[in-house]
Tab-separated table of C-alpha atoms in Angstrom:
chain	number	residue	atom	x	y	z
A	1	GLN	CA	0.000	0.000	0.000
A	2	VAL	CA	1.255	3.426	-0.935
A	3	HIS	CA	1.592	6.017	1.814
A	4	LEU	CA	2.309	9.673	1.228
A	5	VAL	CA	3.017	11.887	4.220
A	6	GLU	CA	3.505	15.599	3.749
A	7	SER	CA	5.065	17.967	6.269
A	8	GLY	CA	6.725	21.338	6.599
A	9	GLY	CA	3.809	23.696	6.201
A	10	GLY	CA	2.982	26.534	8.526
A	11	LEU	CA	2.222	30.206	8.848
A	12	VAL	CA	4.658	32.480	7.058
A	13	GLN	CA	4.691	36.160	6.229
A	14	PRO	CA	4.578	37.337	2.624
A	15	GLY	CA	8.042	37.160	1.154
A	16	GLY	CA	9.033	34.301	3.410
A	17	SER	CA	10.115	30.772	2.580
A	18	LEU	CA	9.129	27.227	3.438
A	19	ARG	CA	10.482	23.819	2.583
A	20	LEU	CA	7.836	21.157	2.223
A	21	SER	CA	8.687	17.488	2.502
A	22	CYS	CA	6.892	14.354	1.375
A	23	ALA	CA	7.797	10.863	2.507
A	24	ALA	CA	6.662	8.108	0.175
A	25	SER	CA	6.464	4.403	0.943
A	26	GLY	CA	5.031	1.377	-0.798
A	27	ILE	CA	6.434	2.209	-4.229
A	28	ASN	CA	9.787	1.797	-5.954
A	29	PHE	CA	10.278	5.498	-5.477
A	30	ARG	CA	13.280	6.045	-7.727
A	31	LEU	CA	11.363	4.788	-10.766
A	32	TYR	CA	8.483	7.263	-10.477
A	33	ALA	CA	7.948	10.878	-11.312
A	34	MET	CA	6.680	12.796	-8.305
A	35	ALA	CA	4.648	15.950	-8.050
A	36	TRP	CA	3.399	18.572	-5.644
A	37	TYR	CA	-0.162	19.782	-5.791
A	38	ARG	CA	-2.107	22.340	-3.812
A	39	GLN	CA	-5.702	23.109	-3.051
A	40	ALA	CA	-6.657	26.572	-1.922
A	41	PRO	CA	-9.907	27.179	-0.033
A	42	GLY	CA	-12.813	27.026	-2.446
A	43	ASN	CA	-10.630	25.965	-5.344
A	44	GLN	CA	-9.884	22.705	-7.067
A	45	ARG	CA	-6.592	20.957	-6.563
A	46	GLU	CA	-3.901	22.106	-8.983
A	47	LEU	CA	-0.595	20.682	-10.069
A	48	VAL	CA	2.272	22.864	-8.833
A	49	ALA	CA	5.513	21.112	-9.743
A	50	THR	CA	6.777	17.807	-11.074
A	51	ILE	CA	10.094	16.013	-11.051
A	52	THR	CA	10.758	13.001	-13.227
A	53	ALA	CA	12.729	9.927	-12.297
A	54	GLY	CA	15.565	11.560	-14.196
A	55	HIS	CA	15.251	14.750	-12.113
A	56	ALA	CA	13.786	16.903	-14.880
A	57	THR	CA	11.482	19.504	-13.350
A	58	ASN	CA	8.472	21.504	-14.413
A	59	TYR	CA	6.465	24.199	-12.658
A	60	THR	CA	3.142	25.855	-13.016
A	61	ASP	CA	3.455	29.457	-14.144
A	62	SER	CA	2.360	30.925	-10.828
A	63	VAL	CA	5.340	29.464	-8.930
A	64	GLN	CA	7.950	29.505	-11.706
A	65	GLY	CA	11.111	31.121	-10.377
A	66	ARG	CA	9.952	30.908	-6.774
A	67	ALA	CA	9.731	27.147	-6.265
A	68	THR	CA	12.229	24.328	-6.507
A	69	ILE	CA	11.216	20.687	-6.478
A	70	SER	CA	13.833	18.079	-5.615
A	71	ARG	CA	13.985	14.454	-4.620
A	72	ASP	CA	16.077	12.112	-2.496
A	73	ASN	CA	15.954	8.555	-3.807
A	74	VAL	CA	17.795	7.221	-0.768
A	75	TRP	CA	15.195	8.419	1.713
A	76	ASN	CA	12.248	8.254	-0.710
A	77	ARG	CA	11.409	11.897	-0.226
A	78	VAL	CA	10.382	14.736	-2.474
A	79	TYR	CA	10.759	18.361	-1.445
A	80	LEU	CA	9.304	21.681	-2.483
A	81	GLN	CA	11.248	24.789	-1.589
A	82	MET	CA	8.995	27.820	-1.846
A	83	ASN	CA	10.474	31.320	-1.725
A	84	SER	CA	8.996	34.795	-1.989
A	85	LEU	CA	5.706	33.414	-0.764
A	86	LYS	CA	2.525	35.300	-1.596
A	87	PRO	CA	-0.898	35.211	0.048
A	88	GLU	CA	-2.186	33.408	-3.033
A	89	ASP	CA	0.150	30.518	-2.203
A	90	THR	CA	-2.058	29.770	0.794
A	91	ALA	CA	-3.309	26.219	0.335
A	92	VAL	CA	-2.996	22.658	1.499
A	93	TYR	CA	-0.084	21.063	-0.315
A	94	TYR	CA	-0.018	17.415	-1.331
A	95	CYS	CA	2.391	15.108	-3.082
A	96	ASN	CA	1.611	12.196	-5.355
A	97	VAL	CA	2.736	10.355	-8.440
A	98	PRO	CA	1.458	12.480	-11.306
A	99	VAL	CA	-0.995	11.318	-13.939
A	100	GLY	CA	0.182	13.354	-16.881
A	101	PRO	CA	-0.203	17.120	-16.574
A	102	SER	CA	-3.575	16.854	-14.837
A	103	SER	CA	-4.473	17.574	-11.255
A	104	ASN	CA	-5.028	13.882	-10.642
A	105	GLY	CA	-2.628	11.773	-8.647
A	106	ARG	CA	-2.006	8.105	-9.196
A	107	TYR	CA	-2.476	7.061	-5.589
A	108	GLY	CA	-4.654	7.996	-2.662
A	109	TRP	CA	-4.014	11.414	-1.205
A	110	GLY	CA	-2.255	12.007	2.072
A	111	ARG	CA	-3.423	14.556	4.620
A	112	GLY	CA	-1.380	17.298	3.057
A	113	THR	CA	0.438	20.098	4.796
A	114	ARG	CA	-1.165	23.512	5.219
A	115	VAL	CA	0.644	26.634	4.114
A	116	THR	CA	-0.742	29.969	5.203
A	117	VAL	CA	0.855	33.138	3.907
A	118	SER	CA	-0.329	36.103	5.875
A	119	SER	CA	0.991	39.117	7.714
């Protein structure tokens, strides 16, 4: 069974930074692309960033230049470094194995980690 556990969220002021972490188990992690998603209050979940098994990365336009996705195939973790945070980054952040460029994940969703950007 696949387990995805996100952590690292919190309350941060605009312009601040956070590093989100996702621990994955139950899959041969190094063989899979991984992705971060987020769901803001009242909005649908959106794909934020992806990293392939070969470490190629892609970002949605709204975080391009402010976010860095990375992975550790030893510890089966994927990270999202978010800088220059904006109030519109406020959301619950999730990780999953991506299903193409959609907002769908391949496996069941974890609890996510909440990011609140506010002064």
